[in-house]
Short mmCIF file of C-alpha atoms in Angstrom, two decimals:
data_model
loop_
_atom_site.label_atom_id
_atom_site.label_comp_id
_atom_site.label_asym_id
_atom_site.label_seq_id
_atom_site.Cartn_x
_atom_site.Cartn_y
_atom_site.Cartn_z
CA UNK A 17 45.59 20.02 24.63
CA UNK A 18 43.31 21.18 27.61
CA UNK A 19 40.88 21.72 24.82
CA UNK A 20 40.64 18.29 23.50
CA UNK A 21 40.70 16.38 27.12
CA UNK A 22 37.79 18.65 27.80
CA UNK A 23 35.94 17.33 24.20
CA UNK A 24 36.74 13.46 25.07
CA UNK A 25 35.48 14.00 28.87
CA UNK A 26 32.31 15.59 27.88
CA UNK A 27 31.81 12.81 24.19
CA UNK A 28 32.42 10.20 27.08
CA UNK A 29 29.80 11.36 29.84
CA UNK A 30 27.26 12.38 27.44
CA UNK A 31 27.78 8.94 25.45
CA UNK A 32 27.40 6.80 28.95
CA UNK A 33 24.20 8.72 29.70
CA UNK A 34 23.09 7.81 26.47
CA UNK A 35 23.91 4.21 26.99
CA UNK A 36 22.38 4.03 30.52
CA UNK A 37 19.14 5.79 28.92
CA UNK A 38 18.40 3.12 26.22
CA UNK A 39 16.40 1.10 28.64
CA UNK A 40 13.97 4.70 29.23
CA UNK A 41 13.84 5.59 25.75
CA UNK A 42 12.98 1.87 24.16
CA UNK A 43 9.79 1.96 26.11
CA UNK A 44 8.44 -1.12 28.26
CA UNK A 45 8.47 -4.84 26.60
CA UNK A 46 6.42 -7.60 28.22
CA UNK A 47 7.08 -11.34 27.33
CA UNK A 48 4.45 -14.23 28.49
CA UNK A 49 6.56 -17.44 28.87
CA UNK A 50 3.59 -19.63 29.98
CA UNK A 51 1.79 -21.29 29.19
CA UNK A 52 2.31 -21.57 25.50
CA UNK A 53 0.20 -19.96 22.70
CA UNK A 54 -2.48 -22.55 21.46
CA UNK A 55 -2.05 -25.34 24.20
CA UNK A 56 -4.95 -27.09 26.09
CA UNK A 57 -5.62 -28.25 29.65
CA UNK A 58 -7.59 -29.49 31.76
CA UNK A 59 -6.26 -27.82 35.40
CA UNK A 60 -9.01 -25.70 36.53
CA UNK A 61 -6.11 -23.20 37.30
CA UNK A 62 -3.49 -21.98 35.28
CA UNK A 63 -0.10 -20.60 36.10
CA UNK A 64 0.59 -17.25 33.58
CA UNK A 65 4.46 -16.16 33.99
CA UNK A 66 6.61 -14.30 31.77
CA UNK A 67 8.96 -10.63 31.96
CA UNK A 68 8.52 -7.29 32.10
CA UNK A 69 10.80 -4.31 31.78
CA UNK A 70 10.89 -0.70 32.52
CA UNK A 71 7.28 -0.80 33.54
CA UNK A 72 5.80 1.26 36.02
CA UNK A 73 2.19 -0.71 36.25
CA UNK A 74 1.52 -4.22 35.13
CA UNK A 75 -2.50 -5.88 34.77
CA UNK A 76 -2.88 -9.58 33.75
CA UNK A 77 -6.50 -9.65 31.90
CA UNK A 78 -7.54 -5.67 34.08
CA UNK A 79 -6.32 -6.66 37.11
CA UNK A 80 -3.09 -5.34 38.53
CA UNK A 81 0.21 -7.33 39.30
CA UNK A 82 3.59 -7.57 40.52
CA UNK A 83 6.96 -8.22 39.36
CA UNK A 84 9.84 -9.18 41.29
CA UNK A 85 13.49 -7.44 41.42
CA UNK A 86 14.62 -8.73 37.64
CA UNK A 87 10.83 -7.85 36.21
CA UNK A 88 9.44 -11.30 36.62
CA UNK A 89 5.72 -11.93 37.23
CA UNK A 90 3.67 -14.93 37.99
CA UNK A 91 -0.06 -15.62 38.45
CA UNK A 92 -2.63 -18.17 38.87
CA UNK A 93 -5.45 -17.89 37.18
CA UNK A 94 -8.97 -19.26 37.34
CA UNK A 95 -10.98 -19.45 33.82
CA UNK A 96 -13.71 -20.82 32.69
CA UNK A 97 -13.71 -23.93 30.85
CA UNK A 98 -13.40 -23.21 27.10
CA UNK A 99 -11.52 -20.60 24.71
CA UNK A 100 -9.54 -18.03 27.20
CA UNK A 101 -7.44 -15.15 26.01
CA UNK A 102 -5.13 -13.46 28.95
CA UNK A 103 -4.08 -10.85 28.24
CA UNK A 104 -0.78 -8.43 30.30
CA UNK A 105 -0.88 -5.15 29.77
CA UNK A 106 2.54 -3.43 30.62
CA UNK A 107 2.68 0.82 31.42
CA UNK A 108 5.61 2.98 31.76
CA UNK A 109 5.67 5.99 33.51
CA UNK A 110 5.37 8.13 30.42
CA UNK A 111 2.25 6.01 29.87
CA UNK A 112 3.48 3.75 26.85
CA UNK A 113 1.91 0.40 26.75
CA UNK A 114 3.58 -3.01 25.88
CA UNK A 115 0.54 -5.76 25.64
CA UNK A 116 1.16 -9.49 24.97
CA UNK A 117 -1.68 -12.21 25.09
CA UNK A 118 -1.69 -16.03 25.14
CA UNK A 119 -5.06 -17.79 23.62
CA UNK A 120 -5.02 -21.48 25.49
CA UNK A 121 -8.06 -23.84 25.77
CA UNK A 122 -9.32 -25.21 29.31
CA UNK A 123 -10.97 -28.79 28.63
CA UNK A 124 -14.10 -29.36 30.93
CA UNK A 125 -13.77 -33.30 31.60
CA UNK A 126 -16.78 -34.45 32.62
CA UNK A 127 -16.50 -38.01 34.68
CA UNK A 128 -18.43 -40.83 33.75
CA UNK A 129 -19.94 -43.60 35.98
CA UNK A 130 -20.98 -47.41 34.66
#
């Protein structure tokens, strides 16, 4: 009897470490939320947000950002007008990479007088 109660302690720890671990051993995700894939505008700036979990180091387009507590991020941007990929690049500390990119167009209005 002591046997067995020693079996179901030890299945039960060993099965809630694996649980807690999933997170670690799935590797970091990254998810862009805006703006969306293939839209057009005409700000001069745009506003890139999304998610990112179990990340150690995040970059929008080489340059290094920040999440918040629940692994949200959110950046303004200032492209040129025309075709513009961004790209986030995601790092965990065992140095696996999650990359997502977003491929918008910026519309250069140009205002006309008469």
């Amino acid at each position: 009897m002591k046997r067995i109660l020693w079996v179901i302690v030890i299945v039960a720890v060993l099965g809630y470490g694996l649980f807690e671990a999933r997170r670690i051993i799935g590797g970091p995700t990254v998810t862009i939320d805006a703006p969306i894939n293939g839209s057009a505008t005409s700000s001069t700036t745009v506003a890139i947000s999304g998610s990112a979990r179990n990340i150690s180091f995040l970059t929008i387009n080489d340059a290094p950002a920040f999440t918040d507590e629940s692994g949200r991020f959110s950046e303004r941007l200032s492209p040129p007008p025309g075709y513009a990929i961004f790209t986030v690049a995601a790092t965990d500390r065992f140095g696996r990479r999650a990359i997502a990119h977003v491929h918008i167009t910026i519309l250069n209005f140009c205002p006309t007088y008469g």
